[in-house]
Coordinates of C-alpha atoms in Angstrom, one line a residue:
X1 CA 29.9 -17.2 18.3
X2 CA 29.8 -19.8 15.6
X3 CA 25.8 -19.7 15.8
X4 CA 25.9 -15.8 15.4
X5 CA 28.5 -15.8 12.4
X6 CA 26.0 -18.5 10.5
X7 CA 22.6 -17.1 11.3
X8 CA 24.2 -13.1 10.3
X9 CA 24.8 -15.0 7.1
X10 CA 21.4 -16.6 6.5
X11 CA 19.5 -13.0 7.7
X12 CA 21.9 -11.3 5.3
X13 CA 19.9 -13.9 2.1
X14 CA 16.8 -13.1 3.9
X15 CA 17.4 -9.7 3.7
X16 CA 17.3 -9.7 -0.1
X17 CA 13.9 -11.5 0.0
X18 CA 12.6 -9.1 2.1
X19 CA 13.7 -6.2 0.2
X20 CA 11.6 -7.8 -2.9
X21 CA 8.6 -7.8 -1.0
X22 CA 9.3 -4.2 1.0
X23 CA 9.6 -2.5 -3.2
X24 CA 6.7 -4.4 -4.4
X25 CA 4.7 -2.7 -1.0
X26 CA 6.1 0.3 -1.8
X27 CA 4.9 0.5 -5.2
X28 CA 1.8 -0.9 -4.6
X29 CA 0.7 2.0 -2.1
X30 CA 2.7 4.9 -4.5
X31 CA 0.1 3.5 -7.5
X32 CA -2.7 3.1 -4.8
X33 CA -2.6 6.8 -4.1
X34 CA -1.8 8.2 -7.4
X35 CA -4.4 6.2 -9.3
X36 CA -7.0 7.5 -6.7
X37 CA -5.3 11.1 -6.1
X38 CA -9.1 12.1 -6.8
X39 CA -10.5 10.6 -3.0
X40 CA -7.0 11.4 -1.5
X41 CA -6.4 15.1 -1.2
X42 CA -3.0 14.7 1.0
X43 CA -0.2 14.1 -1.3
X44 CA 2.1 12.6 1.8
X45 CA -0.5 9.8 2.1
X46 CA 1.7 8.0 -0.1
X47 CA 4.9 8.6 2.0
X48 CA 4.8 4.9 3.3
X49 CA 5.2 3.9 0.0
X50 CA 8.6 5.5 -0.4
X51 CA 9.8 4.7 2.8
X52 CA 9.4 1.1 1.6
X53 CA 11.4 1.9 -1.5
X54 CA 14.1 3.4 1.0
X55 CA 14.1 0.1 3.0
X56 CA 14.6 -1.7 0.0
X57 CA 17.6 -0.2 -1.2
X58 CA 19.3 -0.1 2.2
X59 CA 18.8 -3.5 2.6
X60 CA 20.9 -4.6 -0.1
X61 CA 23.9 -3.6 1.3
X62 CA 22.9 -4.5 4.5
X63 CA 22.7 -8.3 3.0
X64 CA 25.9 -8.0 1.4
X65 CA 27.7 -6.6 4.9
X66 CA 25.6 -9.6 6.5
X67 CA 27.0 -12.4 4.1
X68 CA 30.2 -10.8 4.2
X69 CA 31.1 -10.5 7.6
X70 CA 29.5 -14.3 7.9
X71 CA 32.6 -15.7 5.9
X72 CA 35.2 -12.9 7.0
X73 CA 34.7 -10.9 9.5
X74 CA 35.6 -7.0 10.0
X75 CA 35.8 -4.8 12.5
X76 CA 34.7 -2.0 10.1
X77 CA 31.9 -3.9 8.6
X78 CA 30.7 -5.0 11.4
X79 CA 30.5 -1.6 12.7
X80 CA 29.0 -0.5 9.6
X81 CA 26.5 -3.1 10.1
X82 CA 24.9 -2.1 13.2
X83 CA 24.6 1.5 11.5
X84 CA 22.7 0.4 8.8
X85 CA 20.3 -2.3 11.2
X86 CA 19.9 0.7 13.4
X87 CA 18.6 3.4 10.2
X88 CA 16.6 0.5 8.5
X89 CA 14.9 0.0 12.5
X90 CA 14.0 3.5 12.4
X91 CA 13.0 3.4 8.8
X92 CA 10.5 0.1 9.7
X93 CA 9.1 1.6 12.6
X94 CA 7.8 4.9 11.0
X95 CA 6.6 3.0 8.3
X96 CA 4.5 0.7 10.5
X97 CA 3.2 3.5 12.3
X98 CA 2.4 5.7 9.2
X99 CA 0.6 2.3 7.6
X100 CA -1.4 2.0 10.4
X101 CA -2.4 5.3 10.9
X102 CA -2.9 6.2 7.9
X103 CA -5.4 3.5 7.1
X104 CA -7.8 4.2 10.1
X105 CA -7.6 7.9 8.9
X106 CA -8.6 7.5 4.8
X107 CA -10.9 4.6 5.5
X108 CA -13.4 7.2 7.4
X109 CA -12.5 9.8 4.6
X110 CA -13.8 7.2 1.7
X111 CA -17.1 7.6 2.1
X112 CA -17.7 11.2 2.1
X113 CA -15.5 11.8 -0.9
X114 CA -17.2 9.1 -3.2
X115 CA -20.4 10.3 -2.1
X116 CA -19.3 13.8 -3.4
X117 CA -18.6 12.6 -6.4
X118 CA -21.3 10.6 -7.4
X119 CA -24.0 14.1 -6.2
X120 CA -21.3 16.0 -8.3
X121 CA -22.0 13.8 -11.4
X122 CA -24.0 14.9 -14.2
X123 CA -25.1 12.2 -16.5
X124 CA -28.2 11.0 -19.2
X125 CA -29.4 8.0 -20.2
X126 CA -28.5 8.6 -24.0
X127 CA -24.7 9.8 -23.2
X128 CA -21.9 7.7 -24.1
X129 CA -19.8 6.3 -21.2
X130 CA -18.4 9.0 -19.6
X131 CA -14.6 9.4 -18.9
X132 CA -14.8 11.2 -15.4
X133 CA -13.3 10.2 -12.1
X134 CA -16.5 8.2 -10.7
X135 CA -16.8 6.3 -14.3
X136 CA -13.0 5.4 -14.7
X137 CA -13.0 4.2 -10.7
X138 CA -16.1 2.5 -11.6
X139 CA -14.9 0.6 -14.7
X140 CA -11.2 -0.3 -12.7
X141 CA -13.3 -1.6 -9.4
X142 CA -16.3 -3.0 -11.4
X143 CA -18.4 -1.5 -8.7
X144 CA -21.7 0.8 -8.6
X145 CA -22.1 3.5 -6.4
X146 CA -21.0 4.2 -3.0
X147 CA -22.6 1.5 -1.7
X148 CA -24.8 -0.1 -4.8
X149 CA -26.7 1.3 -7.8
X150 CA -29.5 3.0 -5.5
X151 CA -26.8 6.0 -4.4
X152 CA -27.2 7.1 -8.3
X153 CA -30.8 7.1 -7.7
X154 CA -30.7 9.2 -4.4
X155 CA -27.9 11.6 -6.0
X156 CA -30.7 12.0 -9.0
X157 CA -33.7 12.8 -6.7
X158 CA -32.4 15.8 -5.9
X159 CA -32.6 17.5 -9.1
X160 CA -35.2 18.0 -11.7
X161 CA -34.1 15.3 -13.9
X162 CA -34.8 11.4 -12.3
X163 CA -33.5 8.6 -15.2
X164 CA -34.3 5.3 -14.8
X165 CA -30.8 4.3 -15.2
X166 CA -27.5 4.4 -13.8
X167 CA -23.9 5.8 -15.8
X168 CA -22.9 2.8 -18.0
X169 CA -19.5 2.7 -16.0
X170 CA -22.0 0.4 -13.7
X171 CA -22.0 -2.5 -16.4
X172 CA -20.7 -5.6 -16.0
X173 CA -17.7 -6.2 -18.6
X174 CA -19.4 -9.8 -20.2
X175 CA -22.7 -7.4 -21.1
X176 CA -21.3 -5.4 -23.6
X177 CA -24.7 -3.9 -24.5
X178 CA -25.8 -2.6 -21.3
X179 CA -26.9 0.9 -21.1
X180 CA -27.3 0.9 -17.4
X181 CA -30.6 0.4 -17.7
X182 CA -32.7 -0.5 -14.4
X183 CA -34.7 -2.6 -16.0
X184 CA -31.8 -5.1 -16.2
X185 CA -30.5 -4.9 -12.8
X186 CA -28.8 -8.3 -13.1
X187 CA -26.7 -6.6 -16.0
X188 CA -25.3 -4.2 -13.4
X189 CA -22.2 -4.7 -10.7
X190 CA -23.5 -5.5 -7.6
X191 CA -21.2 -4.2 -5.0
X192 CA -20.3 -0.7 -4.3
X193 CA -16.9 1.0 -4.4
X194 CA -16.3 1.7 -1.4
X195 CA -16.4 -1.4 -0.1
X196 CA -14.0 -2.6 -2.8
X197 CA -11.5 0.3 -2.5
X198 CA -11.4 -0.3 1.1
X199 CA -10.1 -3.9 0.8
X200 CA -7.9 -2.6 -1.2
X201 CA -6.7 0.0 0.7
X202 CA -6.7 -2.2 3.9
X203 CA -4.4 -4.7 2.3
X204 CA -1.6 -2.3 1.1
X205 CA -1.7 -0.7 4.3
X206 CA -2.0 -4.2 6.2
X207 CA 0.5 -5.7 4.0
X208 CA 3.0 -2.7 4.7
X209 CA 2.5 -2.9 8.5
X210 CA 3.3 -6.7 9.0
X211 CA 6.3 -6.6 6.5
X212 CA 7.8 -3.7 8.8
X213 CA 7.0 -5.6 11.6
X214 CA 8.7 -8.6 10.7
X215 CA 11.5 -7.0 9.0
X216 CA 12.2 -5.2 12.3
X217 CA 12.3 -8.7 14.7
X218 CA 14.6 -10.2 11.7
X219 CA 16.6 -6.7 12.2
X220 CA 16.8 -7.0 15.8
X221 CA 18.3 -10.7 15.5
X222 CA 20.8 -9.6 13.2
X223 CA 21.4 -7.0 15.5
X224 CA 22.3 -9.2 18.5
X225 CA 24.0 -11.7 16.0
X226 CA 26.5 -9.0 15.1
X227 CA 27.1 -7.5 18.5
X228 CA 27.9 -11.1 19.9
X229 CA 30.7 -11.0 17.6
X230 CA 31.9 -7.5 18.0
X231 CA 31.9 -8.7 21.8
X232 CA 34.4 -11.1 21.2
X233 CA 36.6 -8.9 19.1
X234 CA 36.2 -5.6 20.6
X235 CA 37.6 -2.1 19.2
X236 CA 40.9 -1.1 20.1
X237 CA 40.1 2.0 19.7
X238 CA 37.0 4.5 19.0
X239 CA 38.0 5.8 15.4
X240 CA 35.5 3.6 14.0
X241 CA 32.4 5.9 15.7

């Protein structure tokens, strides 16, 4: 019983660490999704991210309950207690499956919807850099293309006009006089975007799925902790339900 009382209080500090990293998750897919709104036509894409926020906030409590019950213990707050480990388990487990659902499901979107784009495109050699949806994702990722700088030259073979050039949202930042012209390839980013967006994507979703795992084992162990010591001081009666 002793054991339980001190290791509800350490979970209960651990559970204000956690709910650091569960809003800094949270906010990192919410900015993920809204930054790239353009690829990602489902608005609830984004929902793991706010049941993260959710998580974080109940967790404070649930640390203070925790750490509270450690040094005096309550039959109402340990009641409580269980409540909250019990919403926040339900909370983890959604998330977890939404993180990894979600990120098999816009990985095989990705590529379809930057190719759209970049065939959608219209561009000239002469133009300054342009500020549409393929140029500002290009400039953020430092990336060319879907894949590399040929997909320009594919999307421009359909159509009358065939520049020998790429949109200047293709430079690297150190060559500030690059025009996108292929006659300087090495001035150019070599990787594509989709490759980059989908490490990006992978570790927000990734990150998000381990977190609620974790948080979920660390739940579970609080949760036995704190029925231990309900067990040996059981309700008299069945008010507190």
């Amino acid at each position: 019983r002793s054991f339980a009382q001190s290791l509800l209080g350490f979970l209960g500090f651990v559970f204000w660490c956690t709910a650091a990293a569960h809003l800094f998750g949270g906010v990192l897919v919410i900015l993920m999704f809204k930054n790239y709104r353009y690829l990602f036509q489902e608005s609830y894409l984004s929902l793991p991210g706010w049941l993260a926020l959710a998580t974080a906030l109940i967790l404070l409590p649930t640390g203070v309950l925790a750490v509270s019950i450690s040094v005096k213990r309550s039959r109402n707050k340990e009641g409580t207690l269980m409540y909250l480990l019990l919403l926040l388990l339900c909370l983890e487990m959604s998330s977890a499956a939404l993180a990894h659902s979600y990120s098999i499901r816009t990985a095989s979107q990705l590529e379809s919807a930057m190719g759209y784009l970049v065939h959608q495109h219209n561009w000239t050699c002469s133009q300054d850099p342009g500020s549409s949806a393929v140029d500002v994702m290009q400039r953020k990722l430092q990336c060319c293309g879907v894949h590399n700088y040929t997909d320009w030259l594919k999307a421009s073979s359909s159509s009358w006009y065939h520049p020998a050039c790429v949109p200047e949202s293709c430079c690297k930042e150190k060559h500030s006089h690059c025009r996108g012209d292929l006659s300087h390839v090495e001035q150019l980013s070599e990787e594509g975007c989709l490759k980059k967006l989908e490490d990006q994507l992978c570790f927000a979703m990734m990150y998000m799925f381990w977190c609620c795992i974790l948080l979920s084992i660390l739940e579970l162990l609080a949760g036995v902790s704190n029925g231990i010591l309900m067990r040996h001081q059981p309700f008299c009666d069945v008010s507190i339900l």
